[in-house]
Structure formats: structure tokens, C-alpha cells
CSV table of C-alpha atoms in Angstrom, one decimal:
chain,number,residue,atom,x,y,z
E,1,MET,CA,-13.0,7.3,-3.2
E,2,PRO,CA,-14.5,3.8,-3.4
E,3,SER,CA,-17.2,2.3,-5.7
E,4,ARG,CA,-19.5,-0.2,-4.0
E,5,LEU,CA,-21.5,-2.8,-5.7
E,6,HIS,CA,-24.0,-4.6,-3.5
E,7,PHE,CA,-24.9,-8.2,-4.4
E,8,GLY,CA,-28.3,-9.9,-3.7
E,9,GLU,CA,-29.0,-13.6,-3.7
E,10,ASP,CA,-29.9,-13.7,-7.4
E,11,ASP,CA,-26.8,-11.7,-8.5
E,12,PHE,CA,-24.5,-14.6,-7.6
E,13,LEU,CA,-26.3,-16.7,-10.2
E,14,ARG,CA,-26.0,-14.1,-13.0
E,15,CYS,CA,-22.2,-13.2,-12.9
E,16,ARG,CA,-20.4,-13.9,-16.2
E,17,PHE,CA,-17.3,-13.1,-18.1
E,18,ALA,CA,-17.2,-11.3,-21.4
E,19,VAL,CA,-14.7,-10.0,-24.0
E,20,SER,CA,-15.5,-6.9,-26.0
E,21,PRO,CA,-13.7,-5.7,-29.1
E,22,LEU,CA,-15.7,-2.4,-28.9
E,23,TRP,CA,-14.4,-1.7,-25.4
E,24,GLU,CA,-10.8,-2.2,-26.6
E,25,THR,CA,-11.5,0.1,-29.5
E,26,GLN,CA,-12.7,2.8,-27.2
E,27,GLU,CA,-9.9,2.3,-24.7
E,28,VAL,CA,-7.1,2.5,-27.3
E,29,VAL,CA,-8.4,6.0,-28.1
E,30,ARG,CA,-8.1,6.9,-24.5
E,31,THR,CA,-4.7,5.3,-24.2
E,32,LEU,CA,-3.3,7.4,-27.1
E,33,LYS,CA,-4.2,10.5,-25.1
E,34,ARG,CA,-2.7,9.4,-21.8
E,35,PRO,CA,1.1,8.7,-21.7
E,36,GLU,CA,0.8,7.0,-18.3
E,37,ARG,CA,-0.9,4.1,-20.0
E,38,HIS,CA,1.8,3.7,-22.6
E,39,GLY,CA,4.3,1.5,-20.6
E,40,TYR,CA,3.3,-2.0,-21.7
E,41,HIS,CA,2.3,-0.9,-25.2
E,42,ALA,CA,5.3,1.2,-26.2
E,43,HIS,CA,6.4,-1.2,-29.0
E,44,TRP,CA,2.9,-1.4,-30.5
E,45,LEU,CA,2.4,2.4,-30.2
E,46,ARG,CA,5.5,3.0,-32.2
E,47,ARG,CA,4.3,0.6,-34.9
E,48,ILE,CA,0.9,2.2,-35.3
E,49,ARG,CA,2.0,5.8,-34.9
E,50,THR,CA,1.6,6.8,-38.5
E,51,ALA,CA,-1.8,5.1,-38.8
E,52,ALA,CA,-3.1,6.7,-35.6
E,53,ALA,CA,-2.0,10.2,-36.8
E,54,GLY,CA,-4.3,9.8,-39.8
E,55,LEU,CA,-7.4,9.5,-37.6
E,56,ASP,CA,-9.5,12.3,-36.3
E,57,LEU,CA,-9.8,11.4,-32.7
E,58,ALA,CA,-10.8,14.8,-31.3
E,59,PRO,CA,-14.6,14.0,-31.2
E,60,LEU,CA,-14.0,10.9,-29.2
E,61,TRP,CA,-11.5,12.6,-26.9
E,62,LEU,CA,-14.1,15.2,-26.1
E,63,LEU,CA,-16.1,12.6,-24.3
E,64,MET,CA,-13.2,11.1,-22.3
E,65,PRO,CA,-12.7,13.5,-19.4
E,66,ARG,CA,-9.7,12.8,-17.1
E,67,ARG,CA,-12.2,12.6,-14.2
E,68,GLY,CA,-15.9,12.2,-14.6
E,69,HIS,CA,-18.4,10.5,-16.8
E,70,SER,CA,-17.9,8.9,-20.2
E,71,PRO,CA,-21.1,8.1,-22.1
E,72,ASP,CA,-22.3,4.5,-21.5
E,73,TRP,CA,-24.3,4.4,-24.7
E,74,LEU,CA,-21.1,4.8,-26.7
E,75,CYS,CA,-19.6,1.6,-25.3
E,76,PRO,CA,-22.2,-0.4,-23.4
E,77,PRO,CA,-21.4,-3.6,-21.7
E,78,PRO,CA,-21.4,-6.6,-24.1
E,79,THR,CA,-24.6,-8.6,-24.3
E,80,GLY,CA,-22.8,-11.9,-24.8
E,81,PRO,CA,-19.5,-13.5,-23.8
E,82,ALA,CA,-17.8,-13.0,-27.2
E,83,ALA,CA,-19.8,-10.6,-29.3
E,84,SER,CA,-18.2,-9.5,-32.6
E,85,PHE,CA,-17.3,-5.8,-33.2
E,86,GLU,CA,-20.0,-5.7,-35.9
E,87,GLU,CA,-22.7,-6.8,-33.4
E,88,GLU,CA,-21.5,-4.3,-30.8
E,89,ILE,CA,-21.2,-1.3,-33.2
E,90,ALA,CA,-24.7,-2.1,-34.6
E,91,ALA,CA,-26.0,-1.7,-31.0
E,92,VAL,CA,-24.3,1.7,-30.7
E,93,ARG,CA,-25.7,2.8,-34.0
E,94,ALA,CA,-29.2,1.8,-32.8
E,95,ALA,CA,-28.9,4.0,-29.6
E,96,ASP,CA,-31.9,6.1,-28.7
E,97,PRO,CA,-30.9,9.7,-29.7
E,98,ASP,CA,-32.7,11.3,-26.8
E,99,ALA,CA,-31.1,9.0,-24.2
E,100,ALA,CA,-27.7,9.4,-25.9
E,101,ARG,CA,-28.1,13.2,-25.8
E,102,GLU,CA,-28.7,13.2,-22.0
E,103,ASP,CA,-25.8,10.8,-21.4
E,104,THR,CA,-23.5,12.9,-23.7
E,105,ALA,CA,-24.5,16.2,-22.0
E,106,ARG,CA,-23.4,14.7,-18.7
E,107,SER,CA,-20.0,13.8,-20.1
E,108,LEU,CA,-19.5,17.1,-21.9
E,109,ALA,CA,-20.1,18.9,-18.6
E,110,ASP,CA,-17.1,17.1,-17.0
E,111,THR,CA,-14.7,18.4,-19.6
E,112,PRO,CA,-14.0,22.2,-19.2
E,113,GLY,CA,-15.4,24.1,-22.2
E,114,ALA,CA,-16.8,21.0,-24.0
E,115,LEU,CA,-20.4,21.7,-23.2
E,116,ASP,CA,-20.3,25.1,-24.9
E,117,SER,CA,-18.0,24.1,-27.7
E,118,PRO,CA,-19.4,24.3,-31.3
E,119,ARG,CA,-19.2,20.5,-31.7
E,120,GLY,CA,-20.8,19.9,-28.3
E,121,GLN,CA,-23.7,22.3,-29.1
E,122,THR,CA,-24.2,20.7,-32.5
E,123,TRP,CA,-24.4,17.2,-31.0
E,124,LEU,CA,-27.0,18.3,-28.4
E,125,ARG,CA,-29.1,20.0,-31.1
E,126,ASP,CA,-29.0,17.0,-33.4
E,127,PRO,CA,-28.3,13.8,-31.3
E,128,GLY,CA,-29.1,11.5,-34.3
E,129,ARG,CA,-26.2,13.1,-36.2
E,130,MET,CA,-24.0,12.7,-33.1
E,131,VAL,CA,-24.8,9.0,-32.9
E,132,ARG,CA,-23.8,8.5,-36.6
E,133,GLU,CA,-20.6,10.6,-36.3
E,134,LEU,CA,-19.3,8.9,-33.2
E,135,SER,CA,-20.2,5.4,-34.5
E,136,ASP,CA,-18.3,6.1,-37.7
E,137,ALA,CA,-15.3,7.3,-35.7
E,138,LEU,CA,-15.2,4.2,-33.6
E,139,GLU,CA,-15.6,1.9,-36.6
E,140,GLU,CA,-12.6,3.7,-38.3
E,141,VAL,CA,-10.5,3.2,-35.2
E,142,TRP,CA,-11.4,-0.5,-35.1
E,143,HIS,CA,-10.5,-1.1,-38.7
E,144,THR,CA,-7.3,0.9,-38.6
E,145,LEU,CA,-5.8,0.1,-35.2
E,146,ILE,CA,-7.5,-2.9,-33.5
E,147,GLU,CA,-8.7,-5.3,-36.1
E,148,PRO,CA,-5.2,-6.2,-37.5
E,149,ASP,CA,-4.1,-7.3,-34.1
E,150,TRP,CA,-7.4,-8.6,-32.8
E,151,PRO,CA,-6.5,-12.3,-33.0
E,152,ARG,CA,-3.5,-11.6,-30.6
E,153,LEU,CA,-5.6,-9.4,-28.3
E,154,ARG,CA,-8.5,-11.9,-28.2
E,155,ALA,CA,-6.2,-14.8,-27.4
E,156,LEU,CA,-4.8,-12.9,-24.4
E,157,LEU,CA,-8.3,-11.9,-23.2
E,158,GLU,CA,-9.7,-15.4,-23.6
E,159,ALA,CA,-6.7,-16.8,-21.7
E,160,ASP,CA,-7.5,-14.4,-18.8
E,161,VAL,CA,-11.1,-15.5,-18.8
E,162,ALA,CA,-10.1,-19.2,-18.8
E,163,PHE,CA,-7.7,-18.7,-15.9
E,164,HIS,CA,-10.2,-16.7,-13.8
E,165,SER,CA,-13.0,-19.1,-14.6
E,166,ARG,CA,-10.9,-21.9,-13.1
E,167,ARG,CA,-10.2,-19.7,-10.0
E,168,LEU,CA,-14.0,-19.0,-9.7
E,169,ALA,CA,-14.6,-22.8,-9.5
E,170,GLU,CA,-11.8,-23.2,-6.9
E,171,VAL,CA,-12.4,-20.2,-4.6
E,172,GLY,CA,-15.9,-18.8,-5.4
E,173,LEU,CA,-16.8,-15.3,-6.3
E,174,GLY,CA,-15.9,-13.8,-2.9
E,175,GLY,CA,-12.4,-15.3,-3.2
E,176,LEU,CA,-12.0,-14.4,-6.9
E,177,LEU,CA,-12.8,-10.7,-6.9
E,178,PRO,CA,-10.0,-9.6,-4.6
E,179,GLU,CA,-7.6,-11.6,-6.8
E,180,ILE,CA,-8.7,-10.0,-10.0
E,181,ASN,CA,-7.1,-6.7,-8.9
E,182,ARG,CA,-5.5,-5.3,-5.8
E,183,ARG,CA,-8.0,-2.5,-5.7
E,184,CYS,CA,-10.9,-4.8,-5.3
E,185,GLY,CA,-12.2,-5.8,-1.8
E,186,TRP,CA,-15.0,-8.1,-0.8
E,187,SER,CA,-17.0,-8.1,2.4
E,188,ALA,CA,-20.5,-9.3,3.3
E,189,GLY,CA,-21.8,-9.4,-0.2
E,190,THR,CA,-20.4,-6.0,-1.3
E,191,LEU,CA,-17.6,-5.5,-3.8
E,192,THR,CA,-15.5,-2.3,-3.1
E,193,VAL,CA,-13.3,-0.9,-5.8
E,194,GLU,CA,-10.8,1.7,-4.8
E,195,TRP,CA,-10.3,4.1,-7.8
E,196,ARG,CA,-11.4,7.4,-9.1
E,197,GLY,CA,-14.9,8.7,-8.3
E,198,GLU,CA,-17.5,7.4,-5.9
E,199,HIS,CA,-20.2,5.1,-7.1
E,200,GLU,CA,-22.8,3.0,-5.3
E,201,ARG,CA,-25.2,0.5,-6.9
E,202,ASP,CA,-27.4,-2.3,-5.9
E,203,LEU,CA,-27.1,-4.9,-8.6
E,204,GLY,CA,-30.8,-5.7,-8.4
E,205,GLY,CA,-30.6,-9.2,-9.7
E,206,GLN,CA,-28.7,-8.3,-12.9
E,207,GLY,CA,-25.5,-9.9,-11.7
E,208,LEU,CA,-22.1,-8.6,-12.7
E,209,VAL,CA,-20.1,-8.8,-16.0
E,210,LEU,CA,-16.4,-9.4,-15.4
E,211,MET,CA,-14.5,-8.1,-18.4
E,212,PRO,CA,-10.7,-8.2,-18.9
E,213,SER,CA,-9.1,-5.4,-20.9
E,214,VAL,CA,-5.8,-4.9,-22.6
E,215,PHE,CA,-5.9,-1.1,-23.0
E,216,SER,CA,-7.6,-0.2,-19.8
E,217,TRP,CA,-4.4,-0.8,-17.8
E,218,PRO,CA,-3.7,0.4,-15.1
E,219,ASP,CA,-7.4,1.6,-14.6
E,220,ILE,CA,-10.2,-0.5,-13.3
E,221,VAL,CA,-13.8,0.5,-14.2
E,222,SER,CA,-17.0,-0.2,-12.3
E,223,SER,CA,-19.3,2.6,-13.0
E,224,PHE,CA,-21.9,1.7,-15.6
E,225,ASP,CA,-25.2,3.2,-14.7
E,226,PRO,CA,-28.7,1.8,-15.1
E,227,PRO,CA,-30.2,0.5,-17.3
E,228,TRP,CA,-26.8,-1.0,-18.3
E,229,GLN,CA,-25.8,-4.3,-16.6
E,230,PRO,CA,-23.2,-3.6,-13.9
E,231,THR,CA,-19.7,-4.4,-15.2
E,232,LEU,CA,-16.2,-4.6,-13.7
E,233,VAL,CA,-13.5,-3.9,-16.3
E,234,TYR,CA,-10.0,-4.9,-15.1
E,235,PRO,CA,-6.5,-5.2,-16.6
E,236,ALA,CA,-5.9,-8.5,-18.3
E,237,ARG,CA,-3.2,-10.9,-17.1
E,238,GLY,CA,-0.1,-11.2,-19.2
E,239,ILE,CA,-0.1,-7.8,-21.0
E,240,GLY,CA,3.6,-7.4,-20.2
E,241,GLY,CA,4.5,-9.9,-22.9
E,242,LEU,CA,1.7,-9.1,-25.3
E,243,TRP,CA,3.8,-7.3,-27.9
E,244,ALA,CA,7.1,-9.1,-27.4
E,245,GLU,CA,8.4,-10.5,-30.7
E,246,PRO,CA,11.9,-11.9,-30.1
E,247,ALA,CA,14.0,-12.0,-33.3
E,248,ASP,CA,16.2,-15.0,-34.1
E,249,ARG,CA,19.2,-12.9,-33.0
E,250,THR,CA,17.6,-12.3,-29.6
E,251,ARG,CA,16.9,-16.0,-29.2
E,252,ASP,CA,20.5,-16.8,-30.0
E,253,THR,CA,21.7,-14.2,-27.5
E,254,LEU,CA,19.4,-15.7,-24.8
E,255,VAL,CA,20.7,-19.2,-25.5
E,256,ARG,CA,24.3,-18.0,-25.0
E,257,LEU,CA,23.4,-16.1,-21.9
E,258,LEU,CA,21.0,-18.5,-20.1
E,259,GLY,CA,21.5,-21.9,-21.8
E,260,ARG,CA,19.0,-23.5,-24.2
E,261,GLY,CA,16.7,-25.0,-21.5
E,262,ARG,CA,16.4,-21.9,-19.4
E,263,SER,CA,16.0,-19.7,-22.5
E,264,ALA,CA,13.2,-21.9,-23.7
E,265,VAL,CA,11.4,-21.7,-20.3
E,266,LEU,CA,11.7,-17.9,-20.1
E,267,THR,CA,10.4,-17.3,-23.6
E,268,ALA,CA,7.6,-19.8,-23.2
E,269,LEU,CA,6.1,-17.8,-20.3
E,270,ASP,CA,4.0,-15.4,-22.3
E,271,GLU,CA,1.3,-16.1,-19.7
E,272,PRO,CA,1.6,-17.6,-16.2
E,273,ALA,CA,2.0,-21.4,-16.2
E,274,THR,CA,2.8,-24.3,-14.0
E,275,THR,CA,5.8,-26.6,-14.1
E,276,THR,CA,3.7,-29.4,-15.6
E,277,ALA,CA,2.2,-27.2,-18.3
E,278,LEU,CA,5.6,-25.9,-19.3
E,279,ALA,CA,7.1,-29.4,-19.4
E,280,HIS,CA,4.3,-30.5,-21.7
E,281,ARG,CA,4.6,-27.4,-23.9
E,282,LEU,CA,8.4,-27.7,-24.3
E,283,GLY,CA,8.7,-31.5,-24.4
E,284,LEU,CA,11.1,-31.5,-21.4
E,285,ALA,CA,11.1,-33.5,-18.2
E,286,PRO,CA,9.2,-31.8,-15.3
E,287,SER,CA,12.3,-32.2,-13.1
E,288,SER,CA,14.4,-30.3,-15.7
E,289,VAL,CA,11.8,-27.5,-16.0
E,290,SER,CA,11.6,-27.2,-12.2
E,291,ALA,CA,15.4,-26.8,-12.0
E,292,HIS,CA,15.3,-24.1,-14.7
E,293,LEU,CA,12.4,-22.3,-13.0
E,294,THR,CA,14.3,-22.2,-9.7
E,295,VAL,CA,17.4,-20.6,-11.3
E,296,LEU,CA,15.3,-18.0,-13.2
E,297,ARG,CA,13.4,-17.1,-10.1
E,298,ASP,CA,16.5,-16.7,-8.1
E,299,ALA,CA,17.9,-14.4,-10.8
E,300,GLY,CA,14.9,-12.1,-10.5
E,301,LEU,CA,13.5,-13.1,-13.9
E,302,LEU,CA,10.4,-14.9,-12.6
E,303,THR,CA,7.9,-14.8,-9.7
E,304,ALA,CA,6.0,-17.7,-8.3
E,305,ARG,CA,2.5,-17.6,-6.8
E,306,ARG,CA,0.5,-20.4,-5.2
E,307,TYR,CA,-3.1,-21.0,-6.2
E,308,GLY,CA,-4.6,-23.9,-4.3
E,309,HIS,CA,-2.4,-26.9,-5.1
E,310,GLN,CA,-0.7,-25.2,-8.1
E,311,VAL,CA,2.3,-22.9,-8.3
E,312,LEU,CA,2.1,-20.5,-11.3
E,313,TYR,CA,5.3,-18.9,-12.7
E,314,GLU,CA,5.2,-15.5,-14.3
E,315,ARG,CA,7.9,-13.3,-15.8
E,316,THR,CA,8.9,-10.2,-13.9
E,317,PRO,CA,9.3,-6.9,-15.8
E,318,LEU,CA,13.0,-7.7,-16.1
E,319,GLY,CA,12.3,-11.1,-17.4
E,320,THR,CA,9.8,-9.7,-20.0
E,321,ALA,CA,12.4,-7.1,-21.2
E,322,LEU,CA,15.1,-9.8,-21.5
E,323,ALA,CA,12.8,-12.2,-23.4
E,324,ALA,CA,11.7,-9.3,-25.7
E,325,GLY,CA,15.3,-8.3,-26.4
E,326,ASP,CA,14.8,-4.8,-24.9
């Protein structure tokens, strides 16, 4: 069932990118509950297993139905392009209890038994307490699981924003949106997103927030309701190599297997890059890098995609596994 977002003339002027540490904090809780999301994060999940086991995530999971509504007040769209977690959690703590109660009741109704559960009933009787409890839970998850790795996560998210900002300048919004994710379509001023649930909204001059996410993969989210600004959350580029940390032994093995030049090119592709960018990064001649890229692509370790006048090279899952030593 598709979601449809209808753009007016003013909406094209108010589209922006954003990165949200609060969103990643919420989504890692969801990811811990859903094995189908674990693929790219298996190494990291093993590393944080003990820390995650010490958290009480049941209250947050109660508001994360497999299908249905999750409360928008608990993780609203970011107000700026790079808000800090402290700024975002302060906005959550300042949520209007009555509005939060209504939003939460809708979410509880989508999880069998949640609406009549003791915790659900307590929250609905005392929404102020609910806001405090859930804000505290999110903050604990942030400090325990996300904050230690936030510099790495932020770098990946900001690289995605930089890449898609360039594409926006090259192909415009109508060209960019279908590129962001294969489930996005664009026709006559309407963005159609093929995913779970049906949702229709006229943007009404608010524009659209485009927000890459590490832990939302493989989901794409486009269902924030008024009064929140319409937001499209999509999986960030390059998450396949996010947690790869090749040891010296792995690098030595790659050099013996591929040769020093091709090994350097493969491990340097943590995110898509052009021949020129790789040559500059590695201090090699562009002709040498081009030759290495051709061999790696023919071996099934890389793919190549053309964007305008540029060709971007990216590791395949096999190439990522080899570079990571898996």
C-alpha cells in the first residue's frame, strides 16, 4: 500500500536534509527487536550485546508495533539540519502531555493487548509521568548504545547528505527522490512511497525533510502526521562497510590475495567514490586506480554506477565481506 505526499509550489522551496541522533536512538531499539534488520549490523550487535541486555527496553517496544502507528511526539522530525541529542530530547521532555496521551493511545491500540496492559493504562491516566519515563528510557539508550559510536554514525550520515545534496543540484528534486530509494516514485508533483501502510498528505507549504538513517534499514518511513513537518526517512548509503574494522592480519592477507594496489582500492571504498577521488586519496595515478577498479569489478567485488558525467564505484556485499575479513 503506497504513501503519497503531494507537493505544492512553496514545498519545493522548503525541502531540506537533516541528521537526527534521537531518531537513530529510537531506531536502534526497534532494530534490537527485529532480526531482519540485523544483517549489516551483526558485528556491532555482538559488541553491544551485554550493554543492551542491561537496559529495560520493554516500555519503548510497547510503542513499536510491527504494523501500525508509533508516537510522533516520542521522536519528532528534527527542527534543524544537525540538532544535538540534548536539543532533541529536551523537545521530547517538553511534549504536551494531553497531545502525547492521544498519540500514545493510537499506538497502543495497534499492539495486541497493549492498550489494556497495566503499563498502558498507567500512562493514559498520567501522561506527564509517561513523558518522563519514556524520555528517560531514550536518554539511557543514547548514552549506552549510540553516543560511543556517534562520531562514526554521524560521519556516514553527513556523507550521505553531502552526496544527495550534490545530486539535488544536478538532477533536481524530481530526479533525486527516485534515486534515494527504489521504493520511491515521482510523478506530477507527487512522491509515492511503496511500503507498509497507506498514508496521504498534502505538504501544505511545509516542504519535506529528507533524513538518512543507519538503523532504519531496510525500512523507509514517510508517515509523520500533522502538525509535524512531513519527513522521509531512508536507509543511508554505505552502511555495508560501517562496522568493518580490518585488522593488520586481514590487510596482509588482502595484499597477498589481491596485490597492494587493488587491496588499497578495495579497502578505501568505505563509501562510493570516483576514480579521481580514489587516486587523490591513495596517492596513486588515476590510470593505475582505473586498472585496479576494472579488475575488482570484473571479479564481482565492486559495482559501477553512472551519475551525470561521473562514475561511482561501490563495494558489493562480497567485496565488503572480503575487506572486513569476514
